[in-house]
Tab-separated table of C-alpha atoms in Angstrom:
chain	number	residue	atom	x	y	z
A	1	MET	CA	69.077	4.321	-9.498
A	2	TYR	CA	69.915	7.927	-8.559
A	3	GLU	CA	69.978	8.916	-12.214
A	4	PHE	CA	66.552	7.400	-12.886
A	5	LEU	CA	64.967	8.862	-9.754
A	6	THR	CA	66.291	12.360	-10.391
A	7	GLY	CA	65.491	12.160	-14.111
A	8	ALA	CA	62.471	10.270	-15.400
A	9	GLY	CA	61.265	9.569	-11.845
A	10	VAL	CA	60.711	13.255	-11.124
A	11	TRP	CA	58.699	13.687	-14.336
A	12	ILE	CA	56.550	10.619	-13.636
A	13	ALA	CA	55.880	11.769	-10.057
A	14	PHE	CA	54.970	15.335	-11.006
A	15	VAL	CA	52.763	14.323	-13.936
A	16	ILE	CA	50.786	11.883	-11.741
A	17	PHE	CA	50.678	14.456	-8.923
A	18	ALA	CA	49.405	17.343	-11.053
A	19	GLY	CA	47.236	15.237	-13.389
A	20	GLY	CA	45.791	13.197	-10.521
A	21	LEU	CA	44.950	16.280	-8.476
A	22	PHE	CA	43.300	17.902	-11.485
A	23	VAL	CA	41.186	14.812	-12.228
A	24	ARG	CA	40.234	14.407	-8.574
A	25	VAL	CA	39.189	18.042	-8.165
A	26	ALA	CA	37.348	18.021	-11.499
A	27	SER	CA	35.444	14.806	-10.724
A	28	LEU	CA	34.546	15.937	-7.191
A	29	TYR	CA	33.365	19.245	-8.588
A	30	GLY	CA	31.226	17.359	-11.131
A	31	VAL	CA	29.633	15.228	-8.411
A	32	SER	CA	29.074	18.322	-6.278
A	33	ARG	CA	27.446	20.182	-9.173
A	34	GLN	CA	24.847	17.413	-9.389
A	35	LYS	CA	24.297	16.499	-5.761
A	36	ASP	CA	24.782	19.909	-4.143
A	37	ALA	CA	22.936	21.857	-6.832
A	38	VAL	CA	20.888	23.556	-4.147
A	39	PHE	CA	23.931	25.340	-2.716
A	40	TYR	CA	25.232	26.874	-5.911
A	41	ASN	CA	22.626	29.659	-6.202
A	42	HIS	CA	24.089	31.538	-3.256
A	43	THR	CA	27.845	31.207	-3.592
A	44	ASN	CA	29.606	34.121	-1.979
A	45	ALA	CA	33.285	34.704	-2.775
A	46	PHE	CA	33.811	37.149	0.109
A	47	GLU	CA	32.512	34.747	2.762
A	48	ALA	CA	34.450	31.892	1.156
A	49	VAL	CA	37.750	33.780	1.144
A	50	LYS	CA	37.133	35.087	4.659
A	51	SER	CA	36.745	31.579	6.063
A	52	ILE	CA	39.845	30.328	4.197
A	53	PHE	CA	41.869	33.340	5.349
A	54	TYR	CA	41.018	32.990	9.043
A	55	TRP	CA	41.848	29.289	8.974
A	56	LEU	CA	45.186	29.892	7.255
A	57	ILE	CA	46.598	32.558	9.546
A	58	PRO	CA	48.026	31.195	12.809
A	59	TRP	CA	45.417	30.926	15.555
A	60	GLY	CA	42.989	32.812	13.331
A	61	SER	CA	40.121	30.434	14.034
A	62	ILE	CA	38.365	29.752	17.338
A	63	ALA	CA	39.094	26.048	16.883
A	64	ALA	CA	42.826	26.768	16.665
A	65	ARG	CA	42.726	28.988	19.752
A	66	THR	CA	40.884	26.467	21.908
A	67	GLN	CA	43.654	23.904	21.253
A	68	PRO	CA	46.777	26.091	21.160
A	69	VAL	CA	49.379	23.325	21.487
A	70	PHE	CA	47.804	21.121	18.852
A	71	SER	CA	47.238	24.012	16.425
A	72	SER	CA	50.810	25.281	16.949
A	73	MET	CA	52.135	21.851	16.029
A	74	VAL	CA	49.852	21.670	12.991
A	75	TYR	CA	51.023	25.106	11.911
A	76	LEU	CA	54.707	24.297	12.434
A	77	PHE	CA	54.264	21.030	10.523
A	78	HIS	CA	52.585	22.610	7.506
A	79	VAL	CA	54.730	25.737	7.255
A	80	SER	CA	57.947	23.698	7.185
A	81	LEU	CA	56.354	21.146	4.872
A	82	ILE	CA	55.651	23.845	2.295
A	83	ILE	CA	58.614	26.206	2.714
A	84	VAL	CA	61.550	23.787	3.025
A	85	PRO	CA	61.044	21.750	-0.184
A	86	LEU	CA	60.228	24.843	-2.256
A	87	PHE	CA	63.050	27.067	-1.058
A	88	LEU	CA	65.825	24.578	-0.301
A	89	SER	CA	69.009	25.654	-2.081
A	90	ALA	CA	69.837	22.105	-3.235
A	91	HIS	CA	66.394	21.738	-4.868
A	92	ASN	CA	66.713	25.117	-6.541
A	93	VAL	CA	70.179	24.337	-7.859
A	94	LEU	CA	68.724	21.248	-9.556
A	95	LEU	CA	65.800	23.298	-10.919
A	96	GLN	CA	68.191	25.955	-12.129
A	97	GLU	CA	70.337	23.368	-13.894
A	98	ALA	CA	67.303	21.770	-15.545
A	99	PHE	CA	65.259	24.828	-16.524
A	100	GLY	CA	67.570	27.803	-16.145
A	101	VAL	CA	65.460	29.264	-13.337
A	102	GLY	CA	64.950	28.333	-9.721
A	103	LEU	CA	63.161	29.891	-6.774
A	104	TRP	CA	64.804	31.930	-4.030
A	105	SER	CA	66.685	29.905	-1.449
A	106	ILE	CA	66.726	29.935	2.324
A	107	PRO	CA	70.034	29.176	4.107
A	108	ASP	CA	70.664	25.449	4.614
A	109	SER	CA	70.938	25.922	8.382
A	110	VAL	CA	67.428	27.421	8.492
A	111	ALA	CA	66.117	24.541	6.360
A	112	ASP	CA	67.719	22.000	8.713
A	113	ILE	CA	66.125	23.598	11.784
A	114	MET	CA	62.691	23.876	10.125
A	115	THR	CA	62.871	20.228	9.038
A	116	ALA	CA	63.784	19.133	12.565
A	117	LEU	CA	60.850	21.128	13.986
A	118	MET	CA	58.554	19.630	11.358
A	119	LEU	CA	59.612	16.131	12.398
A	120	VAL	CA	59.037	16.925	16.073
A	121	ALA	CA	55.575	18.247	15.210
A	122	GLY	CA	54.908	15.137	13.112
A	123	VAL	CA	55.818	12.832	15.985
A	124	PHE	CA	53.567	14.913	18.267
A	125	LEU	CA	50.645	14.544	15.832
A	126	PHE	CA	51.302	10.797	15.577
A	127	ILE	CA	51.302	10.348	19.361
A	128	ARG	CA	48.203	12.550	19.677
A	129	ARG	CA	46.340	10.197	17.376
A	130	LEU	CA	47.338	7.311	19.660
A	131	VAL	CA	46.551	8.835	23.039
A	132	ARG	CA	43.550	11.129	22.560
A	133	PRO	CA	40.487	8.831	22.530
A	134	GLU	CA	38.348	11.214	20.442
A	135	VAL	CA	41.020	11.237	17.698
A	136	ARG	CA	41.981	7.601	18.061
A	137	ILE	CA	38.448	6.445	17.299
A	138	LEU	CA	38.573	8.349	14.002
A	139	THR	CA	42.038	7.075	13.057
A	140	GLU	CA	42.578	4.215	10.646
A	141	ILE	CA	45.816	2.421	9.846
A	142	ARG	CA	46.202	4.455	6.672
A	143	ASP	CA	46.261	7.696	8.678
A	144	TYR	CA	49.327	6.528	10.584
A	145	VAL	CA	50.908	5.266	7.371
A	146	LEU	CA	50.296	8.554	5.539
A	147	LEU	CA	51.748	10.583	8.397
A	148	VAL	CA	54.883	8.439	8.435
A	149	LEU	CA	55.151	8.614	4.619
A	150	THR	CA	54.849	12.395	4.809
A	151	MET	CA	57.684	12.599	7.322
A	152	LEU	CA	59.959	10.144	5.503
A	153	PRO	CA	61.317	12.511	2.797
A	154	PHE	CA	62.027	15.077	5.503
A	155	LEU	CA	63.770	12.605	7.790
A	156	THR	CA	65.955	11.189	5.006
A	157	GLY	CA	66.597	14.692	3.654
A	158	LEU	CA	67.746	15.932	7.048
A	159	LEU	CA	69.976	12.888	7.598
A	160	ALA	CA	71.506	13.378	4.143
A	161	SER	CA	71.999	17.083	4.809
A	162	LEU	CA	73.758	16.384	8.104
A	163	ASN	CA	75.705	13.502	6.501
A	164	ILE	CA	74.448	10.947	9.010
A	165	GLY	CA	74.342	7.380	7.746
A	166	PRO	CA	75.292	6.158	4.258
A	167	TYR	CA	74.942	9.306	2.150
A	168	LYS	CA	74.075	7.928	-1.293
A	169	THR	CA	71.521	5.480	0.122
A	170	MET	CA	69.977	8.296	2.140
A	171	VAL	CA	69.664	10.548	-0.907
A	172	ILE	CA	68.121	7.746	-2.963
A	173	LEU	CA	65.621	7.029	-0.163
A	174	HIS	CA	64.943	10.766	0.073
A	175	VAL	CA	64.123	11.180	-3.607
A	176	LEU	CA	62.182	7.897	-3.726
A	177	SER	CA	60.040	8.681	-0.665
A	178	GLY	CA	59.412	12.204	-1.975
A	179	GLU	CA	58.212	10.868	-5.311
A	180	ILE	CA	56.003	8.226	-3.663
A	181	LEU	CA	54.463	10.990	-1.547
A	182	LEU	CA	53.786	13.196	-4.575
A	183	ILE	CA	52.128	10.265	-6.377
A	184	LEU	CA	49.979	9.467	-3.320
A	185	ILE	CA	48.691	13.023	-2.787
A	186	PRO	CA	45.865	12.931	-5.380
A	187	PHE	CA	44.577	9.517	-4.288
A	188	THR	CA	44.563	9.923	-0.508
A	189	LYS	CA	43.566	12.316	2.269
A	190	LEU	CA	46.677	14.279	1.376
A	191	GLY	CA	44.513	15.768	-1.362
A	192	HIS	CA	43.521	18.282	1.315
A	193	MET	CA	46.380	20.419	0.017
A	194	ILE	CA	43.822	21.515	-2.622
A	195	LEU	CA	40.511	20.198	-1.258
A	196	PHE	CA	40.936	22.179	1.985
A	197	PHE	CA	40.180	25.351	0.049
A	198	PHE	CA	36.948	23.919	-1.425
A	199	THR	CA	35.741	22.654	1.942
A	200	ARG	CA	36.389	25.948	3.680
A	201	ALA	CA	34.900	27.949	0.813
A	202	PHE	CA	31.719	25.898	1.052
A	203	ILE	CA	31.499	26.256	4.837
A	204	GLY	CA	32.176	29.974	4.368
A	205	PHE	CA	29.356	30.767	1.984
A	206	GLU	CA	26.857	28.206	3.252
A	207	MET	CA	27.235	28.503	7.017
A	208	GLY	CA	28.576	32.055	7.057
A	209	GLY	CA	26.997	33.711	4.037
A	210	ARG	CA	23.545	32.167	4.133
A	211	ARG	CA	23.032	31.123	7.719
A	212	GLY	CA	24.983	34.007	9.223
A	213	ALA	CA	27.174	31.875	11.452
A	214	ARG	CA	30.777	32.552	12.311
A	215	THR	CA	32.908	30.269	10.143
A	216	TRP	CA	36.337	30.667	11.647
B	1	MET	CA	130.631	4.254	-10.088
B	2	LYS	CA	129.771	6.173	-6.931
B	3	LYS	CA	129.780	9.389	-8.928
B	4	ILE	CA	127.389	7.963	-11.499
B	5	ILE	CA	124.979	6.781	-8.803
B	6	SER	CA	125.032	10.120	-6.992
B	7	PHE	CA	124.529	11.872	-10.350
B	8	ILE	CA	121.469	9.704	-11.099
B	9	ILE	CA	120.071	10.381	-7.631
B	10	CYS	CA	120.536	14.134	-8.073
B	11	ILE	CA	118.879	14.090	-11.482
B	12	SER	CA	115.980	12.026	-10.087
B	13	ILE	CA	115.438	14.482	-7.245
B	14	ALA	CA	115.589	17.417	-9.665
B	15	LEU	CA	113.150	15.710	-12.044
B	16	PHE	CA	110.817	14.980	-9.147
B	17	PHE	CA	110.637	18.665	-8.272
B	18	ILE	CA	110.323	19.780	-11.897
B	19	ASN	CA	107.461	17.359	-12.363
B	20	SER	CA	105.606	18.624	-9.310
B	21	ALA	CA	106.233	22.223	-10.339
B	22	MET	CA	104.648	21.679	-13.751
B	23	SER	CA	101.603	19.811	-12.582
B	24	GLN	CA	99.184	20.752	-9.810
B	25	ASP	CA	98.805	19.411	-6.307
B	26	VAL	CA	97.264	16.001	-5.853
B	27	ASP	CA	94.061	17.344	-4.309
B	28	ILE	CA	92.782	20.903	-4.581
B	29	VAL	CA	90.186	22.505	-2.341
B	30	LEU	CA	87.981	24.451	-4.733
B	31	ASN	CA	87.467	27.877	-3.215
B	32	SER	CA	86.883	30.161	-6.167
B	33	GLU	CA	87.244	33.867	-5.526
B	34	GLY	CA	84.299	34.349	-7.873
B	35	PHE	CA	81.904	33.411	-5.073
B	36	THR	CA	81.154	35.738	-2.200
B	37	LYS	CA	79.679	33.068	0.042
B	38	HIS	CA	79.596	29.276	-0.025
B	39	GLU	CA	76.323	27.699	1.083
B	40	ARG	CA	77.744	24.186	1.105
B	41	PRO	CA	81.070	22.796	2.368
B	42	LEU	CA	83.995	23.323	-0.030
B	43	VAL	CA	84.790	20.543	-2.506
B	44	THR	CA	88.115	18.716	-2.397
B	45	PHE	CA	88.902	17.945	-6.018
B	46	PRO	CA	91.405	15.165	-6.894
B	47	HIS	CA	93.243	17.145	-9.572
B	48	LEU	CA	96.078	14.691	-10.182
B	49	LYS	CA	93.644	11.825	-10.742
B	50	HIS	CA	91.847	13.808	-13.445
B	51	GLU	CA	95.071	15.130	-14.931
B	52	GLU	CA	96.114	11.552	-15.658
B	53	LEU	CA	92.786	10.718	-17.303
B	54	ILE	CA	91.848	13.659	-19.493
B	55	LEU	CA	93.366	16.563	-21.394
B	56	CYS	CA	93.832	19.777	-19.415
B	57	SER	CA	91.957	21.735	-22.068
B	58	ARG	CA	88.857	19.658	-21.553
B	59	CYS	CA	88.142	21.456	-18.300
B	60	HIS	CA	90.445	24.462	-18.713
B	61	HIS	CA	88.738	25.090	-22.024
B	62	ASP	CA	89.021	28.179	-24.171
B	63	TYR	CA	85.978	28.421	-26.383
B	64	ASP	CA	85.854	30.756	-29.350
B	65	GLU	CA	82.643	32.492	-30.395
B	66	TYR	CA	81.444	29.318	-32.176
B	67	ARG	CA	82.063	27.229	-29.053
B	68	ALA	CA	85.039	25.468	-30.612
B	69	ASN	CA	87.679	24.618	-28.041
B	70	MET	CA	90.854	26.477	-29.038
B	71	GLU	CA	92.781	24.292	-26.586
B	72	ASN	CA	94.932	27.161	-25.419
B	73	ASP	CA	95.841	27.314	-21.776
B	74	GLY	CA	92.520	28.151	-20.253
B	75	GLY	CA	92.610	29.845	-16.899
B	76	ASN	CA	90.299	29.549	-13.910
B	77	CYS	CA	86.545	29.089	-14.308
B	78	SER	CA	85.924	32.518	-12.767
B	79	ASP	CA	87.954	34.230	-15.512
B	80	CYS	CA	84.911	33.967	-17.777
B	81	HIS	CA	82.052	32.588	-15.644
B	82	LYS	CA	80.597	34.976	-13.090
B	83	ALA	CA	78.612	34.228	-9.937
B	84	THR	CA	75.737	36.449	-11.052
B	85	SER	CA	74.794	37.336	-14.611
B	86	GLY	CA	77.750	38.403	-16.749
B	87	GLU	CA	78.781	38.327	-20.363
B	88	ASN	CA	79.060	34.538	-20.278
B	89	PRO	CA	75.572	32.977	-20.072
B	90	VAL	CA	76.855	30.021	-18.029
B	91	LEU	CA	76.977	31.100	-14.391
B	92	LEU	CA	80.000	30.201	-12.275
B	93	MET	CA	78.162	27.666	-10.094
B	94	ASN	CA	76.711	25.956	-13.167
B	95	ALA	CA	80.152	25.926	-14.774
B	96	PHE	CA	81.573	24.065	-11.798
B	97	HIS	CA	78.597	21.709	-11.448
B	98	ARG	CA	78.364	20.869	-15.130
B	99	GLN	CA	82.097	20.386	-15.460
B	100	CYS	CA	81.932	17.553	-12.923
B	101	LYS	CA	78.414	16.218	-13.159
B	102	ASP	CA	77.925	16.057	-16.927
B	103	CYS	CA	81.000	13.880	-17.327
B	104	HIS	CA	80.258	11.742	-14.255
B	105	LYS	CA	76.643	11.196	-15.342
B	106	THR	CA	77.745	10.018	-18.788
B	107	LEU	CA	80.323	7.631	-17.337
B	108	ASN	CA	77.846	6.287	-14.788
B	109	ARG	CA	75.257	5.658	-17.475
B	110	ARG	CA	77.554	4.354	-20.186
B	111	ASP	CA	80.174	2.463	-18.224
B	112	GLY	CA	78.183	1.601	-15.114
B	113	LYS	CA	80.570	3.556	-12.895
B	114	ASN	CA	79.621	5.021	-9.542
B	115	LEU	CA	81.134	8.505	-9.766
B	116	PRO	CA	79.843	11.288	-7.497
B	117	VAL	CA	76.785	13.182	-8.811
B	118	ALA	CA	74.609	13.857	-5.723
B	119	CYS	CA	75.155	17.103	-3.769
B	120	GLY	CA	76.782	15.665	-0.660
B	121	GLU	CA	79.092	13.303	-2.514
B	122	CYS	CA	81.338	16.274	-3.336
B	123	HIS	CA	80.160	18.865	-0.794
B	124	ILE	CA	80.981	16.608	2.137
B	125	LYS	CA	79.835	17.833	5.525
B	126	LYS	CA	82.307	16.842	8.210
């Protein structure tokens, strides 16, 4: 099981992840080209990048500043979500063994702390969806499921790292849940890892560039 | 008769010590001087168990320029493999990892064994 998941499983997951994201972005772009034709004559790269930039930096947007606790949790969640898997020493050792090169690594203790903070933030976001009526009304079952699925590789990874519970089972669950998550990204709301940039770019040049509004 | 028995006992004791002097300890904590810092907990390696199963020169190899094992007494991994880039293209960490994992993976696949291959199965956090 471990051998399959860390061998062929990784390839299958990454091919579906990258291929699926490409197809999704390409097809959405095709639809947009037809239906939003009216917007494409005034695209503005500066306004697009400006809007993306202000929404990426912490508390860069008005919306983030009006809800500081929520936006801090969102920021904590996403920063750990991106940094820990990419720069975890164990992941990079496996990459290095497979391809001869890996990325830089952060210390394992830092990765453990970031993962724990990410899980705390994830639980906060889950509870927020339950208790805030304006968010609850927008939330479907799949939103809860996706949030839990996103946290699962991090939870099992942390437990494996701290050697809590049956180690081999934990590692297998970790790799399996990570691969399921990668496969789901192109077909669900998790596609916002790429689509976020298109949405913000559009808001930037349409609302900011053409209508002169503040877009961050 | 008593003399013969005491002689046998003495010889046995002597042989016991000779045997342990020639072979290594049962378990060895791998703490190579080639590394400056260990990110993960040190690995306790059951040396005796492996000694009984495979030739010494399989791990303590001594490759010539054509990668033929000369089966001389190879030394420690860090004699040739360096932590950062050196003359030997196989880095020290990879040398250790491949030495264990390549063999374990093959045995797991071929013989359906359950030998350690995942990080924390050898680097055990206590």
